[in-house]
Amino acid sequence: MAKILIAEDEDSLRRFVSRALKMDGHEVDEAVDGAHGLDQLREDTSYDLLLSDIRMPVMDGIELAHTAAEEFPELKILLMTGFAEQRERAETLASVIVDVVPKPFSLPDIRSAVAEALTA
């Protein structure tokens, strides 16, 4: 299974996704914002996937994705957002991310998106 970092500022959603992915056998770590996520990526370079919200305080998911893709070119990146304008901003990242998952999503939706991102 994969090692996944979730960067999401909404506690309940981050924990929900983390539990679901752990049930699928993945090793999952959590970050409360993009800056925290980037620190974790730099401390542990063995992540297979970064699953990040786009709209977060301190450092948003767009900036996190750009920086992570530059520093860790083998890392797969999957973004999440509930805002249409944020999804449009993510289109500029097409070369560095796998996809953008729209919120709200169901448990099967996020599991499927993660599975597809890991095999992409």
Short mmCIF file of N, CA and C in Angstrom, two decimals, residues 6 36 40 46 67-68 73 92 110 120:
data_model
loop_
_atom_site.label_atom_id
_atom_site.label_comp_id
_atom_site.label_asym_id
_atom_site.label_seq_id
_atom_site.Cartn_x
_atom_site.Cartn_y
_atom_site.Cartn_z
N ILE A 6 -2.00 13.89 3.90
CA ILE A 6 -3.21 14.68 3.70
C ILE A 6 -2.98 16.07 4.29
N HIS A 36 2.65 23.33 6.89
CA HIS A 36 2.90 22.14 7.70
C HIS A 36 3.12 20.93 6.79
N GLN A 40 6.48 18.51 6.42
CA GLN A 40 6.46 17.05 6.55
C GLN A 40 7.05 16.38 5.32
N SER A 46 9.53 9.91 1.66
CA SER A 46 9.05 8.61 1.18
C SER A 46 7.55 8.59 0.84
N THR A 67 5.36 23.84 -5.20
CA THR A 67 6.61 23.62 -4.48
C THR A 67 6.92 22.14 -4.37
N ALA A 68 5.92 21.34 -4.02
CA ALA A 68 6.13 19.90 -3.88
C ALA A 68 6.54 19.27 -5.21
N PRO A 73 9.74 15.59 -7.67
CA PRO A 73 9.09 15.36 -8.97
C PRO A 73 8.41 14.00 -9.12
N THR A 92 -4.10 25.39 -14.04
CA THR A 92 -2.74 25.77 -14.40
C THR A 92 -1.72 24.75 -13.91
N ILE A 110 -13.63 9.40 -2.76
CA ILE A 110 -12.25 9.74 -2.40
C ILE A 110 -11.36 8.50 -2.46
N ALA A 120 -1.76 6.31 -11.57
CA ALA A 120 -1.53 7.21 -12.71
C ALA A 120 -0.06 7.31 -13.07
#
